[in-house]
Coordinates of C-alpha atoms in Angstrom, one line a residue:
M973 CA 0.2 8.5 3.0
C974 CA 2.9 11.3 3.5
G975 CA 6.3 10.0 4.4
I976 CA 8.6 10.9 7.7
I977 CA 12.0 10.8 8.4
G978 CA 14.1 12.0 11.2
H979 CA 17.3 11.8 12.4
V980 CA 19.8 11.9 15.2
G981 CA 23.4 10.8 15.2
T982 CA 26.6 12.3 14.9
G983 CA 26.9 13.1 11.1
N984 CA 25.3 15.4 9.1
A985 CA 21.8 15.0 8.8
L986 CA 21.1 16.2 6.0
E987 CA 22.1 13.6 3.8
T988 CA 19.9 11.2 5.5
L989 CA 17.1 13.0 4.9
L990 CA 16.9 13.7 1.9
T991 CA 17.7 9.9 0.9
G992 CA 15.1 9.2 3.5
L993 CA 12.7 11.3 1.4
E994 CA 13.6 9.9 -1.9
N995 CA 12.9 6.1 -0.8
L996 CA 9.2 7.7 0.6
E997 CA 8.5 9.5 -2.2
Y998 CA 6.0 7.0 -3.5
R999 CA 3.8 7.9 -0.1
G1000 CA 3.4 11.4 -1.4
Y1001 CA 5.0 13.9 -4.1
D1002 CA 2.7 17.1 -4.2
S1003 CA 5.7 18.8 -1.9
A1004 CA 8.7 17.8 0.3
G1005 CA 10.9 19.7 3.0
V1006 CA 13.4 19.4 6.1
A1007 CA 14.2 21.0 9.1
V1008 CA 17.8 20.8 10.7
Q1009 CA 19.3 21.9 13.9
N1010 CA 22.0 24.0 12.8
G1011 CA 23.8 25.3 16.1
S1012 CA 21.6 28.3 16.2
G1013 CA 18.3 27.1 15.8
I1014 CA 16.0 25.0 13.1
A1015 CA 16.8 26.4 9.7
V1016 CA 13.5 24.8 7.6
Q1017 CA 14.0 24.6 4.0
K1018 CA 10.5 23.2 2.4
R1019 CA 8.7 23.7 -1.2
S1020 CA 5.7 22.3 -3.5
G1021 CA 7.0 19.5 -6.0
K1022 CA 9.4 16.7 -5.9
V1023 CA 12.0 16.0 -3.6
E1024 CA 14.5 16.8 -6.6
E1025 CA 13.1 20.3 -6.9
L1026 CA 13.7 20.7 -3.1
K1027 CA 17.3 19.4 -3.4
E1028 CA 17.7 21.9 -6.0
S1029 CA 16.5 24.6 -3.6
I1030 CA 18.8 23.8 -0.7
R1031 CA 21.9 23.9 -2.8
D1032 CA 23.3 26.7 -1.0
A1033 CA 21.3 26.5 1.9
H1034 CA 22.9 26.4 5.5
L1035 CA 21.5 23.4 6.7
E1036 CA 24.5 21.4 8.8
G1037 CA 23.2 19.6 11.8
C1038 CA 23.3 16.1 13.5
V1039 CA 19.3 16.1 14.1
G1040 CA 16.8 17.1 11.4
I1041 CA 13.4 15.8 10.4
G1042 CA 11.9 15.7 7.0
H1043 CA 8.0 15.3 5.4
T1044 CA 7.1 14.2 1.5
R1045 CA 3.6 15.2 1.7
W1046 CA 0.5 13.9 0.0
S1047 CA -2.2 16.7 -0.1
T1048 CA -5.6 16.9 2.2
H1049 CA -6.2 19.7 4.1
G1050 CA -4.8 22.8 1.3
P1051 CA -3.3 22.4 -1.3
P1052 CA -0.3 21.4 -2.7
T1053 CA 2.1 24.6 -2.2
D1054 CA 5.1 25.9 -0.5
T1055 CA 3.8 27.4 2.3
N1056 CA 1.5 24.6 3.3
A1057 CA 4.6 21.8 2.9
H1058 CA 6.1 20.4 5.6
P1059 CA 7.9 20.8 8.5
H1060 CA 5.4 23.4 10.0
T1061 CA 6.6 25.5 12.7
D1062 CA 5.7 28.2 15.4
E1063 CA 5.8 31.8 14.8
T1064 CA 9.4 32.0 16.2
T1065 CA 10.5 29.1 14.1
D1066 CA 11.6 27.5 17.9
V1067 CA 9.0 24.5 17.3
A1068 CA 9.3 22.3 13.7
V1069 CA 6.8 19.7 13.3
V1070 CA 6.2 16.8 10.2
H1071 CA 2.3 14.8 10.5
N1072 CA 0.7 12.6 8.5
G1073 CA -2.7 11.9 9.8
I1074 CA -5.9 14.2 10.2
I1075 CA -6.1 16.3 13.0
E1076 CA -9.8 16.3 13.3
N1077 CA -10.1 18.7 15.6
Y1078 CA -7.6 21.5 13.9
A1079 CA -10.3 23.8 13.7
E1080 CA -11.6 24.1 17.0
L1081 CA -7.8 24.2 18.1
R1082 CA -6.9 26.5 15.7
E1083 CA -9.9 29.3 16.6
W1084 CA -8.0 28.6 20.4
L1085 CA -5.0 29.2 19.6
C1086 CA -5.7 32.4 17.4
T1087 CA -7.7 33.7 20.5
R1088 CA -4.6 33.7 22.3
G1089 CA -2.2 35.4 20.2
H1090 CA -1.1 32.9 17.6
E1091 CA -0.7 33.4 13.9
F1092 CA -1.2 31.3 11.3
T1093 CA 0.3 30.8 8.1
S1094 CA -0.4 27.7 5.9
D1095 CA -4.2 25.6 5.7
T1096 CA -3.1 22.5 6.9
D1097 CA -4.5 20.8 10.0
T1098 CA -0.6 20.5 10.7
E1099 CA 0.2 23.7 12.0
V1100 CA -1.7 23.6 15.2
I1101 CA 0.6 21.3 16.9
P1102 CA 3.6 23.2 16.6
H1103 CA 1.8 26.2 18.1
L1104 CA 0.6 23.9 21.2
I1105 CA 3.7 23.0 21.8
Q1106 CA 5.0 26.4 22.1
Y1107 CA 2.2 27.4 23.9
Y1108 CA 3.0 25.3 26.2
L1109 CA 6.7 25.8 26.5
D1110 CA 5.3 29.4 26.7
E1111 CA 3.0 28.5 29.9
G1112 CA 6.5 26.8 31.7
S1113 CA 6.3 23.3 30.6
E1114 CA 9.4 21.3 30.2
S1115 CA 9.8 20.6 26.1
E1116 CA 8.8 16.5 26.6
A1117 CA 5.9 17.6 29.0
A1118 CA 5.1 20.6 26.2
F1119 CA 5.0 18.0 23.8
R1120 CA 2.5 15.7 25.4
R1121 CA 0.4 18.4 26.1
A1122 CA 0.2 18.7 22.7
I1123 CA -0.3 15.6 21.5
D1124 CA -3.4 14.9 24.0
E1125 CA -5.2 17.8 22.6
L1126 CA -5.0 16.3 19.2
E1127 CA -8.4 14.1 17.9
G1128 CA -8.0 12.2 14.9
S1129 CA -4.9 9.9 13.4
Y1130 CA -1.1 11.1 13.5
A1131 CA 2.0 10.2 13.6
V1132 CA 4.1 13.2 14.5
T1133 CA 7.4 14.2 14.7
A1134 CA 8.5 17.3 16.4
M1135 CA 12.3 19.1 17.5
I1136 CA 12.8 22.0 19.5
S1137 CA 15.6 24.5 18.7
G1138 CA 18.7 24.5 20.4
E1139 CA 17.8 20.7 21.4
H1140 CA 19.5 17.3 20.1
V1141 CA 16.3 15.7 20.6
L1142 CA 13.4 14.3 18.5
Y1143 CA 10.2 13.5 20.0
A1144 CA 7.4 11.1 18.7
A1145 CA 4.1 10.1 18.7
R1146 CA 2.0 7.7 17.3
K1147 CA -1.9 7.1 17.0
G1148 CA -3.3 5.6 13.4
S1149 CA -0.9 6.3 11.4
P1150 CA 2.1 4.2 11.2
L1151 CA 5.9 5.3 12.4
V1152 CA 8.8 3.0 13.1
V1153 CA 12.4 3.7 14.9
G1154 CA 15.7 2.2 13.1
V1155 CA 18.8 1.7 15.1
E1156 CA 22.1 1.5 14.3
D1157 CA 25.1 1.9 16.9
D1158 CA 24.0 5.4 17.9
E1159 CA 22.5 6.6 15.0
F1160 CA 18.9 6.5 15.5
F1161 CA 15.9 7.3 12.7
L1162 CA 12.3 7.5 12.6
A1163 CA 9.8 7.2 9.8
S1164 CA 6.5 6.5 8.6
D1165 CA 7.6 3.1 6.6
V1166 CA 11.1 1.1 7.2
P1167 CA 12.3 2.1 3.0
A1168 CA 13.3 5.5 4.2
F1169 CA 16.7 4.4 6.0
L1170 CA 17.0 0.1 5.6
E1171 CA 20.2 1.5 3.8
Y1172 CA 21.5 2.4 7.1
T1173 CA 19.8 0.1 9.4
D1174 CA 18.2 -3.1 9.6
S1175 CA 17.4 -3.3 13.1
V1176 CA 13.5 -2.2 13.4
V1177 CA 10.8 -1.1 16.4
Y1178 CA 7.4 -1.1 15.0
L1179 CA 5.3 1.3 17.2
E1180 CA 1.8 1.0 18.5
D1181 CA -0.9 3.4 18.9
G1182 CA -0.4 5.3 21.8
D1183 CA 3.7 5.6 21.8
V1184 CA 5.6 7.8 22.9
V1185 CA 9.1 8.0 21.3
I1186 CA 12.3 10.2 22.9
V1187 CA 15.1 10.0 20.5
D1188 CA 18.4 11.2 22.0
D1189 CA 22.4 11.1 21.1
G1190 CA 22.1 8.2 24.1
G1191 CA 19.4 6.2 22.8
V1192 CA 15.6 6.0 22.5
E1193 CA 13.3 6.0 25.1
F1194 CA 9.2 4.7 24.6
T1195 CA 6.8 5.3 27.1
D1196 CA 3.3 5.8 26.8
L1197 CA 1.1 9.2 26.4
E1198 CA 1.6 9.5 30.0
G1199 CA 5.0 9.0 30.4
N1200 CA 4.9 5.5 31.4
P1201 CA 7.5 3.0 30.1
V1202 CA 6.5 0.5 27.6
T1203 CA 8.8 -2.2 26.2
R1204 CA 9.1 -2.8 22.4
D1205 CA 11.7 -4.7 21.0
P1206 CA 13.3 -4.3 17.7
E1207 CA 13.1 -6.9 15.0
T1208 CA 15.1 -7.5 12.1
V1209 CA 14.1 -6.8 8.4
D1210 CA 14.9 -9.2 5.7
W1211 CA 14.6 -7.0 3.3
D1212 CA 18.3 -6.1 0.9
P1213 CA 18.7 -2.8 0.6
E1214 CA 19.1 -3.0 -2.9
Q1215 CA 15.1 -4.4 -3.2
A1216 CA 14.3 -0.6 -2.4
G1217 CA 16.1 -0.2 -5.0
K1218 CA 14.9 0.3 -9.3
G1219 CA 18.1 -2.4 -10.2
G1220 CA 18.5 -1.2 -13.7
Y1221 CA 14.7 -0.9 -14.5
D1222 CA 13.8 2.6 -15.9
H1223 CA 10.9 2.5 -13.5
F1224 CA 9.9 0.3 -9.8
M1225 CA 6.3 -1.0 -11.2
L1226 CA 8.3 -2.7 -14.2
K1227 CA 10.9 -3.9 -12.0
E1228 CA 8.2 -5.4 -9.8
I1229 CA 6.4 -7.0 -12.5
H1230 CA 9.7 -8.7 -13.1
E1231 CA 10.2 -9.3 -9.6
Q1232 CA 7.3 -11.7 -9.1
P1233 CA 8.4 -15.3 -10.4
T1234 CA 11.0 -14.6 -6.9
S1235 CA 8.1 -13.0 -4.8
L1236 CA 6.0 -15.7 -5.3
A1237 CA 8.6 -18.4 -5.1
Q1238 CA 9.0 -16.6 -1.6
A1239 CA 5.5 -17.1 -0.6
V1240 CA 4.9 -20.8 -1.5
E1241 CA 8.5 -21.9 -0.1
G1242 CA 7.8 -24.5 2.5
R1243 CA 4.0 -23.8 2.4
I1244 CA 3.0 -26.6 -0.3
D1245 CA 4.4 -30.2 -0.8
P1246 CA 3.0 -31.2 -4.4
E1247 CA 4.5 -34.9 -3.8
N1248 CA 1.8 -35.4 -0.8
G1249 CA -0.7 -33.2 -2.0
R1250 CA -0.8 -30.7 1.6
I1251 CA -0.6 -27.6 2.5
A1252 CA 1.7 -26.5 5.7
L1253 CA 0.3 -22.6 6.6
E1254 CA 3.4 -22.0 9.3
N1255 CA 1.2 -21.2 12.5
F1256 CA -2.0 -22.9 11.2
E1257 CA -2.0 -26.4 12.0
S1258 CA -4.1 -29.1 11.3
G1259 CA -7.7 -27.9 12.2
T1260 CA -6.8 -24.0 13.1
F1261 CA -9.9 -23.4 11.3
E1262 CA -12.7 -25.7 12.3
G1263 CA -16.0 -24.2 13.5
V1264 CA -15.6 -21.5 11.1
E1265 CA -18.7 -21.0 9.0
S1266 CA -18.3 -18.0 6.8
V1267 CA -15.7 -15.8 6.1
Q1268 CA -15.5 -12.2 5.4
L1269 CA -12.4 -10.3 3.3
V1270 CA -12.1 -6.5 4.0
A1271 CA -10.3 -4.6 1.2
C1272 CA -9.4 -1.6 -0.4
G1273 CA -8.2 -0.8 -4.0
T1274 CA -6.1 -4.0 -5.6
S1275 CA -6.1 -5.9 -2.1
Y1276 CA -9.4 -5.3 -2.6
H1277 CA -9.3 -7.2 -6.2
A1278 CA -7.0 -9.8 -4.8
A1279 CA -9.8 -10.4 -1.7
L1280 CA -12.3 -10.9 -4.4
Y1281 CA -10.1 -14.0 -6.1
G1282 CA -9.7 -15.3 -2.5
S1283 CA -13.6 -14.8 -1.7
L1284 CA -14.2 -16.7 -5.2
A1285 CA -11.9 -19.7 -4.2
L1286 CA -13.4 -20.0 -1.0
N1287 CA -16.9 -20.1 -2.7
Q1288 CA -15.8 -22.9 -4.8
A1289 CA -14.0 -24.6 -2.4
G1290 CA -17.8 -24.8 -0.6
I1291 CA -16.8 -22.3 2.6
R1292 CA -19.6 -19.5 2.3
S1293 CA -17.4 -16.5 1.6
K1294 CA -17.8 -12.7 0.5
A1295 CA -15.4 -9.8 -0.4
L1296 CA -16.4 -6.6 1.7
L1297 CA -15.2 -2.9 0.5
A1298 CA -13.2 -1.8 4.1
N1299 CA -14.3 1.7 3.4
E1300 CA -18.0 0.6 2.9
Y1301 CA -17.8 -2.4 6.0
S1302 CA -19.0 0.5 8.8
V1303 CA -21.5 1.4 6.8
S1304 CA -23.2 -1.8 5.7
A1305 CA -21.3 -4.9 7.5
P1306 CA -22.9 -8.2 7.1
P1307 CA -23.9 -9.4 10.9
V1308 CA -20.6 -11.7 12.4
D1309 CA -20.2 -13.7 15.8
D1310 CA -18.0 -16.0 16.3
D1311 CA -18.0 -18.4 13.9
T1312 CA -17.6 -15.5 11.7
L1313 CA -13.4 -15.2 10.0
V1314 CA -13.2 -11.8 9.0
V1315 CA -9.8 -11.3 6.7
A1316 CA -7.9 -7.9 6.5
V1317 CA -5.9 -8.2 2.9
T1318 CA -3.7 -5.2 3.0
Q1319 CA -0.5 -4.4 1.1
S1320 CA 0.8 -2.7 3.8
G1321 CA -0.9 -3.6 6.8
E1322 CA -1.7 0.3 8.1
T1323 CA -4.7 0.3 5.7
A1324 CA -6.9 2.8 7.6
D1325 CA -10.1 1.8 6.3
T1326 CA -9.2 -2.0 6.6
L1327 CA -7.7 -1.3 9.7
N1328 CA -11.4 -0.2 11.2
A1329 CA -13.0 -2.8 9.4
L1330 CA -10.9 -4.9 11.0
R1331 CA -11.8 -3.6 14.6
R1332 CA -15.2 -3.9 14.1
A1333 CA -15.2 -7.0 13.5
A1334 CA -13.1 -7.7 17.0
R1335 CA -15.5 -5.7 18.4
A1336 CA -18.4 -8.0 17.3
G1337 CA -16.9 -11.2 18.1
A1338 CA -15.7 -12.3 14.8
R1339 CA -12.2 -14.3 14.7
T1340 CA -9.8 -12.1 12.3
L1341 CA -6.8 -12.6 10.5
T1342 CA -4.9 -10.6 8.0
V1343 CA -3.4 -10.9 4.6
T1344 CA -0.2 -8.6 4.9
N1345 CA 3.2 -7.5 3.7
V1346 CA 4.4 -6.0 6.7
V1347 CA 5.7 -7.8 9.8
G1348 CA 5.0 -5.6 12.7
S1349 CA 2.0 -3.6 10.9
T1350 CA -0.6 -2.7 12.7
A1351 CA -3.0 -5.4 10.6
A1352 CA -0.4 -7.8 12.4
R1353 CA -0.4 -6.5 15.4
E1354 CA -4.0 -5.9 15.9
A1355 CA -5.3 -9.0 13.8
D1356 CA -5.7 -12.9 15.7
D1357 CA -3.4 -14.4 13.4
A1358 CA -1.5 -13.0 10.6
L1359 CA -0.5 -14.4 7.2
F1360 CA 2.8 -12.6 5.7
I1361 CA 3.0 -12.6 1.3
R1362 CA 7.0 -12.4 1.8
A1363 CA 6.9 -10.0 -1.7
G1364 CA 9.8 -7.7 -0.1
P1365 CA 9.1 -4.3 -0.4
E1366 CA 7.6 -2.5 -3.4
I1367 CA 7.8 1.0 -4.3
G1368 CA 5.9 1.4 -7.3
V1369 CA 2.5 3.3 -6.4
A1370 CA 0.7 1.0 -8.9
A1371 CA 0.4 -2.6 -6.9
T1372 CA 1.9 -5.2 -8.7
K1373 CA 3.6 -8.4 -7.7
T1374 CA 2.1 -7.5 -3.9
F1375 CA -1.2 -8.4 -5.5
S1376 CA -0.4 -11.6 -7.0
S1377 CA 1.5 -13.3 -3.7
Q1378 CA -1.9 -12.3 -2.1
V1379 CA -4.0 -14.1 -4.5
V1380 CA -0.9 -17.3 -3.9
M1381 CA -1.7 -17.3 -0.3
L1382 CA -6.1 -16.0 -0.3
T1383 CA -5.7 -19.5 -2.4
L1384 CA -3.7 -21.4 -0.2
L1385 CA -5.9 -20.2 2.7
A1386 CA -8.9 -21.0 1.3
Q1387 CA -8.0 -24.5 0.4
R1388 CA -6.9 -25.0 4.0
I1389 CA -10.1 -23.4 5.9
A1390 CA -11.8 -26.2 3.4
D1391 CA -10.1 -28.6 4.7
D1392 CA -10.3 -28.0 8.1
C1393 CA -14.4 -27.2 7.8
L1394 CA -15.2 -29.6 5.3
G1395 CA -12.8 -32.6 6.7
A1396 CA -10.9 -33.0 3.0
P1397 CA -9.3 -31.0 1.0
P1398 CA -10.8 -29.8 -2.7
A1399 CA -11.0 -33.0 -5.1
D1400 CA -8.3 -30.5 -7.5
L1401 CA -5.7 -29.8 -4.9
E1402 CA -3.4 -32.9 -6.2
M1403 CA -3.5 -30.7 -9.8
L1404 CA -3.3 -26.9 -8.1
L1405 CA -0.2 -27.0 -6.0
P1406 CA 1.7 -29.0 -8.9
E1407 CA 1.0 -25.7 -10.7
L1408 CA 1.5 -23.8 -7.8
A1409 CA 5.0 -24.4 -7.4
R1410 CA 6.0 -24.1 -11.1
L1411 CA 4.2 -21.4 -11.0
P1412 CA 7.4 -18.8 -11.0
G1413 CA 8.8 -20.2 -14.0
T1414 CA 5.4 -20.2 -15.9
I1415 CA 5.4 -16.2 -14.7
E1416 CA 8.8 -16.3 -16.4
T1417 CA 7.4 -17.5 -19.5
V1418 CA 5.1 -15.1 -19.7
L1419 CA 7.6 -12.2 -19.5
E1420 CA 10.1 -13.5 -21.4
Q1421 CA 7.6 -13.4 -24.4
S1422 CA 4.9 -11.2 -23.7
D1423 CA 3.8 -8.7 -26.4
A1424 CA 2.3 -6.1 -24.4
A1425 CA 4.5 -3.5 -25.8
A1426 CA 2.9 -4.5 -29.1
V1427 CA -0.2 -4.2 -28.2
A1428 CA 0.0 -1.1 -26.3
S1429 CA 1.4 0.4 -29.0
R1430 CA -1.6 -0.6 -31.3
F1431 CA -4.2 0.0 -29.7
Q1432 CA -2.3 3.5 -28.2
E1433 CA -4.9 6.6 -29.8
C1434 CA -8.0 4.9 -28.4
Q1435 CA -10.7 6.2 -25.9
S1436 CA -11.6 3.5 -23.8
Y1437 CA -10.3 0.2 -22.6
F1438 CA -12.7 -1.9 -21.1
F1439 CA -11.0 -5.8 -19.3
I1440 CA -14.2 -8.6 -18.8
G1441 CA -13.4 -11.7 -17.2
R1442 CA -15.6 -14.8 -15.7
G1443 CA -15.4 -16.6 -12.5
L1444 CA -11.7 -16.1 -11.3
G1445 CA -10.9 -14.2 -14.5
Y1446 CA -13.4 -11.2 -13.4
P1447 CA -11.0 -9.7 -10.4
V1448 CA -8.1 -9.8 -12.8
A1449 CA -10.3 -7.9 -15.1
L1450 CA -11.2 -5.1 -12.3
E1451 CA -7.4 -5.2 -11.6
G1452 CA -6.5 -4.8 -15.0
A1453 CA -8.3 -2.0 -15.9
L1454 CA -7.7 -0.8 -12.3
K1455 CA -3.7 -0.6 -13.2
F1456 CA -4.8 1.1 -16.3
K1457 CA -6.5 4.0 -15.4
E1458 CA -4.1 4.5 -12.5
I1459 CA -0.8 5.2 -14.3
T1460 CA -1.9 6.3 -18.2
Y1461 CA -5.4 8.6 -16.7
E1462 CA -6.7 6.8 -19.4
H1463 CA -10.4 6.1 -19.0
A1464 CA -10.7 1.9 -18.2
E1465 CA -13.1 -0.4 -16.5
G1466 CA -13.2 -3.8 -15.7
F1467 CA -16.3 -5.8 -15.8
A1468 CA -17.7 -9.4 -15.3
S1469 CA -18.6 -10.6 -18.9
G1470 CA -21.9 -10.9 -18.8
E1471 CA -22.4 -7.6 -17.3
L1472 CA -21.1 -6.6 -21.0
K1473 CA -24.9 -6.7 -22.1
H1474 CA -26.6 -4.8 -19.6
G1475 CA -25.4 -1.2 -20.0
P1476 CA -22.0 -1.4 -21.1
L1477 CA -22.3 -2.4 -24.6
A1478 CA -24.2 1.0 -24.8
L1479 CA -20.1 2.6 -25.2
V1480 CA -18.5 0.2 -27.3
T1481 CA -17.3 1.7 -30.5
P1482 CA -14.3 0.8 -32.8
E1483 CA -12.1 2.7 -30.6
T1484 CA -12.9 0.3 -27.4
P1485 CA -10.7 -2.3 -27.5
V1486 CA -12.2 -5.1 -25.1
F1487 CA -9.5 -7.1 -23.4
A1488 CA -11.3 -10.7 -22.7
I1489 CA -9.4 -13.0 -19.9
F1490 CA -9.9 -16.7 -20.6
T1491 CA -9.1 -18.9 -17.5
G1492 CA -10.7 -22.1 -18.6
Q1493 CA -13.5 -21.5 -16.0
E1494 CA -17.0 -20.2 -18.6
D1495 CA -14.6 -19.9 -21.3
E1496 CA -16.9 -20.1 -24.2
K1497 CA -19.6 -17.2 -22.2
T1498 CA -16.7 -14.8 -22.6
L1499 CA -16.2 -15.9 -26.0
K1500 CA -20.1 -15.0 -26.8
N1501 CA -19.7 -12.1 -24.3
A1502 CA -16.6 -10.9 -26.3
E1503 CA -17.9 -11.3 -29.8
E1504 CA -21.1 -9.4 -29.1
A1505 CA -18.6 -6.7 -28.4
Q1506 CA -16.3 -7.3 -31.8
T1507 CA -19.8 -7.0 -33.9
R1508 CA -20.3 -3.6 -32.4
G1509 CA -17.0 -2.9 -33.8
A1510 CA -14.6 -3.1 -30.9
P1511 CA -11.8 -4.6 -31.4
V1512 CA -11.1 -7.8 -29.1
V1513 CA -7.6 -8.1 -27.3
A1514 CA -7.7 -12.3 -26.5
V1515 CA -5.3 -13.0 -23.3
C1516 CA -5.6 -16.9 -23.2
P1517 CA -3.2 -19.6 -24.4
D1518 CA -1.8 -20.7 -27.7
D1519 CA -4.4 -23.2 -29.1
H1520 CA -7.4 -21.5 -27.2
R1521 CA -10.4 -20.8 -29.9
A1522 CA -10.7 -16.9 -29.2
V1523 CA -7.4 -16.7 -30.6
D1524 CA -9.3 -17.5 -33.6
I1525 CA -11.4 -14.8 -33.6
A1526 CA -9.2 -12.0 -31.8
D1527 CA -7.8 -8.8 -33.1
A1528 CA -4.8 -9.3 -30.9
H1529 CA -3.5 -12.0 -28.8
L1530 CA -1.6 -12.1 -25.3
K1531 CA -0.1 -15.4 -24.8
I1532 CA -0.5 -17.1 -21.2
P1533 CA 0.5 -20.7 -21.0
E1534 CA -1.4 -23.6 -20.3
T1535 CA -2.2 -23.8 -16.7
D1536 CA -4.8 -24.7 -13.1
A1537 CA -7.8 -22.8 -14.1
D1538 CA -7.5 -21.7 -10.5
I1539 CA -4.5 -19.6 -11.1
S1540 CA -4.5 -19.1 -14.7
G1541 CA -5.7 -15.6 -13.9
L1542 CA -2.7 -14.5 -12.4
L1543 CA -1.2 -15.2 -15.4
A1544 CA -3.7 -13.3 -17.2
N1545 CA -2.7 -10.5 -14.9
V1546 CA 0.7 -9.9 -15.9
Q1547 CA -0.2 -9.5 -19.5
L1548 CA -2.3 -6.4 -18.2
Q1549 CA 0.2 -5.6 -16.0
L1550 CA 2.2 -5.2 -19.4
V1551 CA -0.2 -3.5 -21.4
S1552 CA -0.7 -1.1 -18.8
Y1553 CA 3.1 -0.4 -18.1
H1554 CA 3.9 0.7 -21.7
A1555 CA 0.8 2.2 -22.8
A1556 CA 1.8 4.9 -19.9
D1557 CA 5.3 4.5 -21.0
L1558 CA 4.4 6.0 -24.9
L1559 CA 1.7 8.5 -23.2
D1560 CA 5.3 9.4 -20.6
R1561 CA 3.1 9.7 -17.6
P1562 CA 5.0 9.2 -14.6
I1563 CA 4.4 5.5 -13.9
D1564 CA 5.6 5.5 -10.2
K1565 CA 4.1 8.6 -8.9
P1566 CA 0.4 8.6 -10.9
R1567 CA -1.3 12.0 -9.7
N1568 CA -3.1 11.9 -7.0
L1569 CA -2.3 8.8 -5.3
A1570 CA 0.0 7.6 -2.7
K1571 CA 0.8 4.0 -1.9
S1572 CA -0.2 3.5 1.6
V1573 CA -3.4 5.4 2.4
T1574 CA -3.7 5.8 6.2
V1575 CA -6.5 8.1 6.5
E1576 CA -10.0 7.8 5.6

């Protein structure tokens, strides 16, 4: 969470910083601020609220300079106020710092600094960092040494970028929170995520834990905390800068829903051969997964729902598998050994809980693999293997296209693991692959013909929204409910269909529409569960093909084309994404920036 941007170059840094903050606002939008070397010291401007409000506040401020840092915040320590906004400074404003993460020993450091005469003005953990740097400067340390000594005192997770008055230099370090460097001729950028500077450069260096970076007019120096040089090679990001814009849509979320035909085509390109019934995952030759006896998938939020889908696909293919919440893995992880494959599913590759689960599994001797969207991410570097979903940048906080791409890649992975471990692919592979090849076009049809806007309008005044499904429809029901509650702020719950009568029916009223997902697996039972709710007064919305029997009993219908049961849930998911979007739009919610949420959860 939170967004960092830094700039060292020849032009005015302010414009670059503000552009970067706007590009990063999906990571946090409680408050925002900038600090610039303006020729007479460090000028700081910050305030609570969105980046647009910050821009208004600095219209008449003197913030010209070629070196600067900026930050958009998702609050952890202290409420979203002007004072708690970043950048934070020492008392003299000679040191300015932006920080993502959590400093676990900040209370002890703050008390120690207070006994030495330092005065604090904010409630944040971050403020100890500029004070520590200033303390070591006052002791006589050179700037770089003062920065290193301060970083060495910190416990917890951090991505830190600092500037010191009078110096055209940025100092940065990371541990547990992402930080990347962008390079374009004599312009240099630091950021928590690539979209911050994508319109300026596609040459990116991903920092690793323990890295310290010094950026000045002459270039970038990479070292460890002790000052020993390290090599970090640049990579070219193949994202088009226009992909990070709205492209004429009212919201990023709607744009990204409509990008799913493209993102799914990218996901399967070169990886399936429908004519010969083969799956070809790069870097995973035949026999790669021989000896795997069980698979654990760890993830959080939407990625957990994709992991659950993948786990069910693995079980159906004959491989023992379980999806586990990454944030509970440290408490109740099942046993693992070298015959266990642990798959970390994470869109960003930086989710703190998922990384911790991945590391725990590795320490226990399991083989690890990550399914992620970001080449160069921490998960991609730390896992034994990585499978990239190729979805392109996703800016909307509510994940859409990354979920569908994760599901497709996990479906393919399940088939490959079954092939290696059981000696033959599942019997239905010849039916599945042609449908996967047609999936982008099938989803395009759903997008063109959807009645989701009318359904959202019809049930706009209801009190609660239930989503039910069986088998592979169950994770889709969970995801449908999550999307709805994330962006509408209305109560929504997802259930396995059979669980409806084990408690949730007590909540059913005529103001509780039930969205029933029919995937072709156990549909008669799901229909019976939907009818049980309907007899208690609940309107039923059937998500199914036109000729499905559920259409005859449903109060409303969201059409999906006929396809293989293993992927029909993805078509239903698109309809539910659109329902959530239109319901939130009718309520005038801030769809791309739902309250209290941020895109990438990099703290536990």
